[in-house]
Coordinates of C-alpha atoms in Angstrom, one line a residue:
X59 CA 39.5 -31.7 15.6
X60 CA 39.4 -35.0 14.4
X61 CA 40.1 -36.7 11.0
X62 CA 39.5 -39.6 9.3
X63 CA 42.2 -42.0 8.1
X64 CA 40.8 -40.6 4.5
X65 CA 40.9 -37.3 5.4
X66 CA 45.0 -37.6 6.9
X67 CA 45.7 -38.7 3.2
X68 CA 48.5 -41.0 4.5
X69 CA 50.9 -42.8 2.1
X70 CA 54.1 -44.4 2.5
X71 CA 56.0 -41.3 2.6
X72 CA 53.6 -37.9 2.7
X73 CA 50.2 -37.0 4.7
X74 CA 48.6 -33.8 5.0
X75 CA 50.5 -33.0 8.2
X76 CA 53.4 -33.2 6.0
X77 CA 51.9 -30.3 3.5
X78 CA 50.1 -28.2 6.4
X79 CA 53.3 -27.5 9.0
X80 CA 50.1 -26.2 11.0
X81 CA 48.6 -29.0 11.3
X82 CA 50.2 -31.4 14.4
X83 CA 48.8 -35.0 15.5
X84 CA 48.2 -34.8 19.3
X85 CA 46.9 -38.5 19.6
X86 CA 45.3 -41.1 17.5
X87 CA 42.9 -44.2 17.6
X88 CA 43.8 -47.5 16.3
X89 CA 41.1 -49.6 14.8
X90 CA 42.8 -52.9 14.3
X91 CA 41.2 -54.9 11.7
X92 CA 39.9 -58.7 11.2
X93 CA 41.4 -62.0 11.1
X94 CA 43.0 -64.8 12.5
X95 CA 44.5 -63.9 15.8
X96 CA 47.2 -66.4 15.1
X97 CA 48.1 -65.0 12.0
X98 CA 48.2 -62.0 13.2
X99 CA 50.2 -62.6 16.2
X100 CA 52.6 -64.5 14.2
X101 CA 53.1 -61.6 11.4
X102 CA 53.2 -59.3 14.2
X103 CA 56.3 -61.3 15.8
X104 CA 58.2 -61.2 12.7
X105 CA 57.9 -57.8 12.3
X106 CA 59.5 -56.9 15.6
X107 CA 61.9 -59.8 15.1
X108 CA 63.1 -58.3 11.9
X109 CA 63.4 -54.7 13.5
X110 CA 65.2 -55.5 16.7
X111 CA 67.6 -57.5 14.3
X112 CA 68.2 -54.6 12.1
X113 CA 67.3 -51.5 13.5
X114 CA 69.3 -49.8 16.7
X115 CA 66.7 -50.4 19.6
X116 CA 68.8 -49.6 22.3
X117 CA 69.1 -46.1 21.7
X118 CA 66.2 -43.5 21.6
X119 CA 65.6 -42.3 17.9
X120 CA 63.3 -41.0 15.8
X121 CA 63.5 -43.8 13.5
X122 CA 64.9 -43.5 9.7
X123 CA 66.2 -40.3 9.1
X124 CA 66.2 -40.3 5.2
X125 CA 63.6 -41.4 2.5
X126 CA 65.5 -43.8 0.4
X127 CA 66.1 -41.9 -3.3
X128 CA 64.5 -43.2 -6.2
X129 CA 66.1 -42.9 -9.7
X130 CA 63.6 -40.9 -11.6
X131 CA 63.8 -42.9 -14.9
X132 CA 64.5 -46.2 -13.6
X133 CA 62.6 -46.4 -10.9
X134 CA 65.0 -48.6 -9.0
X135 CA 65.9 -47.3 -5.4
X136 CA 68.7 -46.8 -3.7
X137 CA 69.1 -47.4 0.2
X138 CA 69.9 -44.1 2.6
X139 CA 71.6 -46.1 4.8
X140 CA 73.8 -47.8 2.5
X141 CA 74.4 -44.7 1.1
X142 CA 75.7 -43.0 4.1
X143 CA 77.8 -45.6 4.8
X144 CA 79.2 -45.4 1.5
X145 CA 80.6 -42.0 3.1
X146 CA 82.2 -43.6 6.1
X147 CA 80.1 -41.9 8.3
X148 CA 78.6 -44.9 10.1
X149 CA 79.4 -44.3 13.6
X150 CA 80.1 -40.6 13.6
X151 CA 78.9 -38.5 16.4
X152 CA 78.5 -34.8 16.7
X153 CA 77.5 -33.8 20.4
X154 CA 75.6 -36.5 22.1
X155 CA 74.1 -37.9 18.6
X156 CA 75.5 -40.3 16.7
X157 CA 74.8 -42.0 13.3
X158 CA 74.2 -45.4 14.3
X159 CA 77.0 -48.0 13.7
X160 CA 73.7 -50.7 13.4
X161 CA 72.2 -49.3 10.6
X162 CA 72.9 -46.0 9.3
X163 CA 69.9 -44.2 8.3
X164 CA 69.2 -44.0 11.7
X165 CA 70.4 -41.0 14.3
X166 CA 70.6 -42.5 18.1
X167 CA 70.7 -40.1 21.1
X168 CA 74.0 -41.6 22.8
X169 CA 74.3 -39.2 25.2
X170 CA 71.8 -36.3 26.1
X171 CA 71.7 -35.1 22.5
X172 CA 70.4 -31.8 21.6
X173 CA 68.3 -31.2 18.1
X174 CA 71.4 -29.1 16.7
X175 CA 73.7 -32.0 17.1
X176 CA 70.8 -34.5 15.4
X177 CA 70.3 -31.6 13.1
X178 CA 74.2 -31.0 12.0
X179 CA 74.6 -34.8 11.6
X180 CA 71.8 -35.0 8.7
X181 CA 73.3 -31.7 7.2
X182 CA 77.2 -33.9 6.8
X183 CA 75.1 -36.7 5.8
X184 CA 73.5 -34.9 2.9
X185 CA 76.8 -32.9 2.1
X186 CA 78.9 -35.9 1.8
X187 CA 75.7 -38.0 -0.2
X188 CA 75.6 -35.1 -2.6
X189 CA 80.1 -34.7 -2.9
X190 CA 79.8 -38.8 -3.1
X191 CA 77.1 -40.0 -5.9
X192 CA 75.7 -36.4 -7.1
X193 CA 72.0 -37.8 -4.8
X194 CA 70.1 -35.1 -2.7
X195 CA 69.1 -37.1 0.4
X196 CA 65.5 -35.7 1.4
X197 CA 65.2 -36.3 5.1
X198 CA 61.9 -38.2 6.3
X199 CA 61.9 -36.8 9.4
X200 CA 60.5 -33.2 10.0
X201 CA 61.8 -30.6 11.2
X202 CA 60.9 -27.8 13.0
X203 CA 62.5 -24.8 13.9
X204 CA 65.3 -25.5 11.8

């Protein structure tokens, strides 16, 4: 069945495949918009410049792990990763996954990890978040099964 960018109701952090569990994206179509292809190419480079800097690309992941928490009446945010590492648990592995030591709001697959071990490593994140500064760490990622 297909649906229209409109109709997915995507926003930075929610979509209607994230209030319909039911509801799973099997492939999509890219409709890449106008301009100059030099600007494009050029904002285009710096994005992948700044993620390869910053983010752990030599490990598979499924990207950032936590939405970064917002104080309700001041608006300002706080980073997930910073947070975590806050904890000291940059670096710590359960199983084959491991909380990156790059950038900690990210979960690499080090060796053959399984979802439990991915799974158990978000569950100490939040735990010691929570012990730490009193923040509930809402995971981006979804999970199913779990």
């Amino acid at each position: 069945l297909f649906r229209s960018k409109e109709q997915c109701q995507f926003g930075l952090k929610t979509s209607i495949f994230k209030q319909d569990k039911n509801l799973i994206i099997f492939s999509v179509v890219f409709a890449p918009s106008q301009g100059d292809k030099e600007e494009i190419l050029k904002k285009t480079k710096e994005f992948i410049d700044f993620r390869n800097q910053r983010h752990p690309m030599n490990f598979p992941s499924a990207g950032s792990v936590f939405i970064n928490p917002e104080d309700k009446k001041t608006k300002e945010v706080t980073r997930a990763g910073s947070l975590i590492e806050q904890c000291g648990l940059k670096g710590k592995s359960i199983g084959g996954a491991q909380i990156s030591e790059q950038h900690a709001n990210f979960i690499i697959n080090k060796n053959n990890a399984k979802a439990e071990d991915v799974v158990a490593l978000i569950k100490l994140a939040q735990k010691e978040v929570k012990k730490k500064f009193k923040i509930n760490l809402e995971a981006e990622v979804q999970l199913i099964g779990f």
